[in-house]
Amino acid sequence: MPQFAWRCRRLASTNGQAVSSGAKENVMRREMKGAEAAGMRALIGRCGLAGALLLSGGCAPLSKDQCKTANWQQIGYQSGVNGRSPVRYEEERQACAEHGIGSDETGWKIGYAQGLGVYCTAANGYDVGRHGGSYDEVCPPDLDARFRPAYQDGRHVADLLNALNERRSRLDDIGRILADDDKRARDYVALMRKNPQPPPPPPQLLERRARRDLEREYDYLRNEHEGLRRDFEQNDGELSARYAVPAMGYDGP
């Protein structure tokens, strides 16, 4: 009972509600946005630039109908613009061969080189890197010289964003724990005001030290989160301007 009495006094104070206020709304909003962002990052990671531009093409092997009407130069172009390895041709050739349909290697290579010309730009290198995409070392040396540094800049921004999201996730977890703890206490107080007989046992609440530790961790992570957010927005803003692409921005609280 002393533990519960302390929590009742804690709930009555403004400071006691500061951490958990709005926690559930923040969690729900982050989970919905996080699911959308994760899906796009996964797609870009698998397919490169065309993950965002050529959704209908996907990364699946060619079907029999696609092989029958295949424009091999266009197929090669899509592989190039996605930054896929040149071994992709062999996979596509074999897929059509299984249906008894031939391929056009020369046309594919022409299209692939054209696609790489679009993929291997500094702007795209930065965009692929900051969205967590992989680089399969496909750019010719002259194009790699401009693609790779931009890609590495993008990876740096991606690392900042990952660290930012990790802090945000932990903040949401702590906020949920504290909000649930507050709710159990409030529900019990509301029940006791109805004068139940006999009185029910008090709820299991966080110990004072455990709650204090969580609140301290929350405050520490919140300061880290704010600093990382400033670093992310500054870096992405400056690099986006350098590579002439739209800034990502941060959609979290």
mmCIF file of C-alpha atoms in Angstrom:
data_model
loop_
_atom_site.group_PDB
_atom_site.id
_atom_site.type_symbol
_atom_site.label_atom_id
_atom_site.label_comp_id
_atom_site.label_asym_id
_atom_site.label_seq_id
_atom_site.Cartn_x
_atom_site.Cartn_y
_atom_site.Cartn_z
ATOM 1 C CA MET A 1 0.000 0.000 0.000
ATOM 2 C CA PRO A 2 2.816 2.570 0.663
ATOM 3 C CA GLN A 3 3.989 2.008 -2.917
ATOM 4 C CA PHE A 4 0.496 2.707 -4.207
ATOM 5 C CA ALA A 5 0.113 5.796 -2.017
ATOM 6 C CA TRP A 6 3.347 7.181 -3.467
ATOM 7 C CA ARG A 7 2.038 6.605 -6.986
ATOM 8 C CA CYS A 8 -1.236 8.387 -6.197
ATOM 9 C CA ARG A 9 0.720 11.444 -5.072
ATOM 10 C CA ARG A 10 2.958 11.108 -8.144
ATOM 11 C CA LEU A 11 -0.029 11.093 -10.478
ATOM 12 C CA ALA A 12 -1.376 14.239 -8.882
ATOM 13 C CA SER A 13 1.781 16.191 -9.758
ATOM 14 C CA THR A 14 2.308 17.850 -13.130
ATOM 15 C CA ASN A 15 5.811 16.446 -13.373
ATOM 16 C CA GLY A 16 4.465 12.941 -12.946
ATOM 17 C CA GLN A 17 2.491 13.217 -16.167
ATOM 18 C CA ALA A 18 5.129 15.004 -18.254
ATOM 19 C CA VAL A 19 6.772 11.903 -19.631
ATOM 20 C CA SER A 20 3.729 9.854 -20.491
ATOM 21 C CA SER A 21 1.504 12.618 -21.877
ATOM 22 C CA GLY A 22 0.645 11.783 -25.468
ATOM 23 C CA ALA A 23 2.797 8.642 -25.391
ATOM 24 C CA LYS A 24 0.187 6.355 -26.913
ATOM 25 C CA GLU A 25 -0.622 8.798 -29.715
ATOM 26 C CA ASN A 26 3.089 9.102 -30.520
ATOM 27 C CA VAL A 27 3.492 5.317 -30.551
ATOM 28 C CA MET A 28 0.559 4.752 -32.907
ATOM 29 C CA ARG A 29 1.678 7.505 -35.277
ATOM 30 C CA ARG A 30 5.260 6.254 -35.365
ATOM 31 C CA GLU A 31 4.187 2.645 -35.958
ATOM 32 C CA MET A 32 2.021 3.587 -38.954
ATOM 33 C CA LYS A 33 4.642 5.833 -40.505
ATOM 34 C CA GLY A 34 7.412 3.377 -39.675
ATOM 35 C CA ALA A 35 5.613 0.569 -41.503
ATOM 36 C CA GLU A 36 5.260 2.672 -44.643
ATOM 37 C CA ALA A 37 8.883 3.835 -44.539
ATOM 38 C CA ALA A 38 10.194 0.340 -43.849
ATOM 39 C CA GLY A 39 8.339 -1.020 -46.848
ATOM 40 C CA MET A 40 9.797 1.590 -49.181
ATOM 41 C CA ARG A 41 13.335 1.183 -47.787
ATOM 42 C CA ALA A 42 13.116 -2.569 -48.269
ATOM 43 C CA LEU A 43 11.954 -2.138 -51.848
ATOM 44 C CA ILE A 44 14.705 0.344 -52.677
ATOM 45 C CA GLY A 45 17.254 -1.898 -50.982
ATOM 46 C CA ARG A 46 16.249 -4.815 -53.215
ATOM 47 C CA CYS A 47 15.740 -2.990 -56.468
ATOM 48 C CA GLY A 48 17.695 0.287 -56.244
ATOM 49 C CA LEU A 49 16.374 3.388 -58.017
ATOM 50 C CA ALA A 50 13.587 1.625 -59.857
ATOM 51 C CA GLY A 51 12.204 0.347 -56.580
ATOM 52 C CA ALA A 52 10.529 3.732 -56.411
ATOM 53 C CA LEU A 53 10.004 4.254 -60.155
ATOM 54 C CA LEU A 54 9.294 0.859 -61.727
ATOM 55 C CA LEU A 55 7.034 -0.874 -59.250
ATOM 56 C CA SER A 56 5.330 -2.916 -61.945
ATOM 57 C CA GLY A 57 8.644 -4.412 -63.093
ATOM 58 C CA GLY A 58 9.647 -5.750 -59.692
ATOM 59 C CA CYS A 59 12.561 -8.133 -59.260
ATOM 60 C CA ALA A 60 10.826 -11.392 -60.159
ATOM 61 C CA PRO A 61 11.966 -13.648 -63.040
ATOM 62 C CA LEU A 62 10.351 -13.141 -66.425
ATOM 63 C CA SER A 63 7.157 -15.081 -67.066
ATOM 64 C CA LYS A 64 6.428 -17.006 -70.255
ATOM 65 C CA ASP A 65 4.206 -14.228 -71.598
ATOM 66 C CA GLN A 66 6.855 -11.628 -70.803
ATOM 67 C CA CYS A 67 9.480 -13.685 -72.607
ATOM 68 C CA LYS A 68 7.271 -13.911 -75.710
ATOM 69 C CA THR A 69 6.955 -10.142 -75.984
ATOM 70 C CA ALA A 70 10.307 -9.233 -74.444
ATOM 71 C CA ASN A 71 12.110 -6.086 -75.532
ATOM 72 C CA TRP A 72 15.586 -7.118 -74.381
ATOM 73 C CA GLN A 73 17.025 -3.660 -74.668
ATOM 74 C CA GLN A 74 14.297 -2.347 -72.369
ATOM 75 C CA ILE A 75 14.809 -5.266 -69.969
ATOM 76 C CA GLY A 76 18.521 -4.507 -69.835
ATOM 77 C CA TYR A 77 17.748 -0.829 -69.293
ATOM 78 C CA GLN A 78 15.580 -1.619 -66.288
ATOM 79 C CA SER A 79 18.320 -3.777 -64.785
ATOM 80 C CA GLY A 80 20.826 -0.969 -65.299
ATOM 81 C CA VAL A 81 18.615 1.794 -63.941
ATOM 82 C CA ASN A 82 18.018 -0.380 -60.865
ATOM 83 C CA GLY A 83 21.751 -0.849 -60.317
ATOM 84 C CA ARG A 84 21.485 -4.631 -60.561
ATOM 85 C CA SER A 85 24.467 -6.828 -61.221
ATOM 86 C CA PRO A 86 25.102 -7.773 -64.890
ATOM 87 C CA VAL A 87 24.537 -11.402 -63.868
ATOM 88 C CA ARG A 88 20.882 -10.424 -64.039
ATOM 89 C CA TYR A 89 20.986 -11.108 -67.788
ATOM 90 C CA GLU A 90 21.856 -14.744 -67.228
ATOM 91 C CA GLU A 91 18.967 -15.099 -64.791
ATOM 92 C CA GLU A 92 16.545 -13.577 -67.283
ATOM 93 C CA ARG A 93 17.954 -15.577 -70.182
ATOM 94 C CA GLN A 94 17.618 -18.794 -68.237
ATOM 95 C CA ALA A 95 14.044 -17.946 -67.196
ATOM 96 C CA CYS A 96 13.046 -17.596 -70.851
ATOM 97 C CA ALA A 97 15.064 -20.644 -71.894
ATOM 98 C CA GLU A 98 12.985 -22.743 -69.511
ATOM 99 C CA HIS A 99 9.975 -21.706 -71.572
ATOM 100 C CA GLY A 100 11.802 -22.549 -74.803
ATOM 101 C CA ILE A 101 12.207 -18.886 -75.748
ATOM 102 C CA GLY A 102 15.484 -17.255 -76.774
ATOM 103 C CA SER A 103 17.019 -13.940 -75.686
ATOM 104 C CA ASP A 104 18.931 -11.023 -77.160
ATOM 105 C CA GLU A 105 22.176 -10.517 -75.261
ATOM 106 C CA THR A 106 23.398 -7.649 -77.439
ATOM 107 C CA GLY A 107 20.159 -5.719 -77.012
ATOM 108 C CA TRP A 108 20.205 -6.371 -73.270
ATOM 109 C CA LYS A 109 23.774 -5.057 -72.922
ATOM 110 C CA ILE A 110 22.966 -1.903 -74.874
ATOM 111 C CA GLY A 111 19.985 -1.206 -72.651
ATOM 112 C CA TYR A 112 21.948 -2.073 -69.522
ATOM 113 C CA ALA A 113 24.664 0.457 -70.350
ATOM 114 C CA GLN A 114 21.986 3.080 -70.951
ATOM 115 C CA GLY A 115 20.369 2.268 -67.625
ATOM 116 C CA LEU A 116 23.662 2.550 -65.770
ATOM 117 C CA GLY A 117 24.049 6.023 -67.219
ATOM 118 C CA VAL A 118 20.901 6.977 -65.302
ATOM 119 C CA TYR A 119 21.715 5.001 -62.162
ATOM 120 C CA CYS A 120 25.365 5.994 -61.765
ATOM 121 C CA THR A 121 24.821 9.686 -61.080
ATOM 122 C CA ALA A 122 25.821 11.558 -57.961
ATOM 123 C CA ALA A 123 22.208 12.511 -57.238
ATOM 124 C CA ASN A 124 21.043 8.918 -57.426
ATOM 125 C CA GLY A 125 24.047 7.664 -55.479
ATOM 126 C CA TYR A 126 23.137 9.957 -52.618
ATOM 127 C CA ASP A 127 19.457 9.010 -52.778
ATOM 128 C CA VAL A 128 20.150 5.262 -52.870
ATOM 129 C CA GLY A 129 22.564 5.568 -49.944
ATOM 130 C CA ARG A 130 20.315 7.606 -47.678
ATOM 131 C CA HIS A 131 17.398 5.222 -48.267
ATOM 132 C CA GLY A 132 19.508 2.256 -47.178
ATOM 133 C CA GLY A 133 19.985 0.767 -50.655
ATOM 134 C CA SER A 134 22.982 -1.416 -51.456
ATOM 135 C CA TYR A 135 25.592 -0.737 -54.117
ATOM 136 C CA ASP A 136 26.709 -3.748 -56.150
ATOM 137 C CA GLU A 137 29.804 -2.080 -57.646
ATOM 138 C CA VAL A 138 28.147 -1.925 -61.066
ATOM 139 C CA CYS A 139 29.203 1.558 -62.183
ATOM 140 C CA PRO A 140 32.109 1.830 -64.659
ATOM 141 C CA PRO A 141 35.198 3.574 -63.213
ATOM 142 C CA ASP A 142 34.418 6.997 -64.677
ATOM 143 C CA LEU A 143 30.850 6.905 -63.326
ATOM 144 C CA ASP A 144 31.842 5.233 -60.065
ATOM 145 C CA ALA A 145 34.073 8.229 -59.303
ATOM 146 C CA ARG A 146 30.996 10.435 -58.906
ATOM 147 C CA PHE A 147 28.507 7.824 -57.705
ATOM 148 C CA ARG A 148 30.478 6.304 -54.831
ATOM 149 C CA PRO A 149 31.285 9.487 -52.820
ATOM 150 C CA ALA A 150 27.657 10.566 -53.067
ATOM 151 C CA TYR A 151 26.521 7.095 -52.048
ATOM 152 C CA GLN A 152 28.799 7.219 -48.998
ATOM 153 C CA ASP A 153 27.351 10.621 -48.075
ATOM 154 C CA GLY A 154 23.918 9.057 -48.324
ATOM 155 C CA ARG A 155 24.933 6.163 -46.103
ATOM 156 C CA HIS A 156 26.102 8.641 -43.470
ATOM 157 C CA VAL A 157 22.670 10.276 -43.486
ATOM 158 C CA ALA A 158 21.045 6.829 -43.350
ATOM 159 C CA ASP A 159 23.136 6.007 -40.256
ATOM 160 C CA LEU A 160 21.946 9.209 -38.589
ATOM 161 C CA LEU A 161 18.349 8.365 -39.433
ATOM 162 C CA ASN A 162 18.726 4.824 -38.084
ATOM 163 C CA ALA A 163 20.157 6.151 -34.817
ATOM 164 C CA LEU A 164 17.344 8.682 -34.648
ATOM 165 C CA ASN A 165 14.710 6.001 -35.154
ATOM 166 C CA GLU A 166 16.327 3.738 -32.552
ATOM 167 C CA ARG A 167 16.061 6.510 -29.940
ATOM 168 C CA ARG A 168 12.506 7.246 -30.989
ATOM 169 C CA SER A 169 11.548 3.579 -30.678
ATOM 170 C CA ARG A 170 12.985 3.340 -27.160
ATOM 171 C CA LEU A 171 11.282 6.597 -26.175
ATOM 172 C CA ASP A 172 7.985 5.183 -27.370
ATOM 173 C CA ASP A 173 8.593 1.975 -25.410
ATOM 174 C CA ILE A 174 9.319 3.861 -22.196
ATOM 175 C CA GLY A 175 6.391 6.182 -22.776
ATOM 176 C CA ARG A 176 4.111 3.179 -23.188
ATOM 177 C CA ILE A 177 5.385 1.584 -19.962
ATOM 178 C CA LEU A 178 4.887 4.784 -17.967
ATOM 179 C CA ALA A 179 1.492 5.512 -19.492
ATOM 180 C CA ASP A 180 0.278 1.986 -18.717
ATOM 181 C CA ASP A 181 1.572 2.308 -15.161
ATOM 182 C CA ASP A 182 -0.321 5.580 -14.747
ATOM 183 C CA LYS A 183 -3.484 4.031 -16.137
ATOM 184 C CA ARG A 184 -3.394 1.130 -13.694
ATOM 185 C CA ALA A 185 -3.072 3.607 -10.830
ATOM 186 C CA ARG A 186 -5.863 5.857 -12.127
ATOM 187 C CA ASP A 187 -8.195 2.929 -12.691
ATOM 188 C CA TYR A 188 -7.633 1.737 -9.137
ATOM 189 C CA VAL A 189 -8.277 5.219 -7.709
ATOM 190 C CA ALA A 190 -11.505 5.454 -9.706
ATOM 191 C CA LEU A 191 -12.583 2.047 -8.424
ATOM 192 C CA MET A 192 -11.827 2.913 -4.806
ATOM 193 C CA ARG A 193 -13.908 6.082 -5.054
ATOM 194 C CA LYS A 194 -16.902 3.820 -5.593
ATOM 195 C CA ASN A 195 -16.252 2.350 -2.115
ATOM 196 C CA PRO A 196 -16.143 -1.329 -3.081
ATOM 197 C CA GLN A 197 -16.452 -3.737 -0.183
ATOM 198 C CA PRO A 198 -14.204 -5.458 0.453
ATOM 199 C CA PRO A 199 -11.579 -3.236 -1.208
ATOM 200 C CA PRO A 200 -9.695 -4.956 -4.043
ATOM 201 C CA PRO A 201 -5.940 -5.485 -3.752
ATOM 202 C CA PRO A 202 -3.890 -2.619 -5.185
ATOM 203 C CA PRO A 203 -2.466 -3.065 -8.693
ATOM 204 C CA GLN A 204 1.104 -4.099 -9.393
ATOM 205 C CA LEU A 205 2.900 -0.845 -10.132
ATOM 206 C CA LEU A 206 6.464 0.107 -10.917
ATOM 207 C CA GLU A 207 8.723 0.478 -7.929
ATOM 208 C CA ARG A 208 9.758 4.055 -7.213
ATOM 209 C CA ARG A 209 13.381 3.436 -8.195
ATOM 210 C CA ALA A 210 12.441 1.605 -11.388
ATOM 211 C CA ARG A 211 10.148 4.425 -12.445
ATOM 212 C CA ARG A 212 12.765 7.060 -11.640
ATOM 213 C CA ASP A 213 15.329 5.179 -13.724
ATOM 214 C CA LEU A 214 12.938 5.008 -16.659
ATOM 215 C CA GLU A 215 12.182 8.724 -16.428
ATOM 216 C CA ARG A 216 15.886 9.544 -16.327
ATOM 217 C CA GLU A 217 16.531 7.319 -19.331
ATOM 218 C CA TYR A 218 13.638 8.998 -21.133
ATOM 219 C CA ASP A 219 15.053 12.469 -20.505
ATOM 220 C CA TYR A 220 18.542 11.367 -21.612
ATOM 221 C CA LEU A 221 17.245 9.760 -24.797
ATOM 222 C CA ARG A 222 15.045 12.735 -25.566
ATOM 223 C CA ASN A 223 18.078 15.026 -25.479
ATOM 224 C CA GLU A 224 20.014 12.585 -27.677
ATOM 225 C CA HIS A 225 17.068 12.374 -30.067
ATOM 226 C CA GLU A 226 16.870 16.140 -30.390
ATOM 227 C CA GLY A 227 20.599 16.373 -31.115
ATOM 228 C CA LEU A 228 20.481 13.590 -33.692
ATOM 229 C CA ARG A 229 17.484 15.183 -35.347
ATOM 230 C CA ARG A 230 19.364 18.459 -35.736
ATOM 231 C CA ASP A 231 22.379 16.612 -37.175
ATOM 232 C CA PHE A 232 20.214 14.608 -39.563
ATOM 233 C CA GLU A 233 18.268 17.610 -40.861
ATOM 234 C CA GLN A 234 21.410 19.703 -41.223
ATOM 235 C CA ASN A 235 23.364 16.990 -43.045
ATOM 236 C CA ASP A 236 20.507 15.952 -45.305
ATOM 237 C CA GLY A 237 19.628 19.576 -46.020
ATOM 238 C CA GLU A 238 23.182 20.490 -47.043
ATOM 239 C CA LEU A 239 23.824 17.293 -49.016
ATOM 240 C CA SER A 240 20.439 17.388 -50.734
ATOM 241 C CA ALA A 241 21.244 20.881 -51.943
ATOM 242 C CA ARG A 242 24.675 19.719 -53.122
ATOM 243 C CA TYR A 243 23.243 16.821 -55.108
ATOM 244 C CA ALA A 244 20.104 18.661 -56.219
ATOM 245 C CA VAL A 245 17.570 16.240 -54.731
ATOM 246 C CA PRO A 246 14.668 16.962 -52.341
ATOM 247 C CA ALA A 247 15.521 16.759 -48.644
ATOM 248 C CA MET A 248 13.990 13.822 -46.812
ATOM 249 C CA GLY A 249 12.959 15.657 -43.676
ATOM 250 C CA TYR A 250 12.038 13.817 -40.500
ATOM 251 C CA ASP A 251 8.404 12.908 -39.934
ATOM 252 C CA GLY A 252 8.730 11.915 -36.288
ATOM 253 C CA PRO A 253 7.739 13.921 -33.214
#
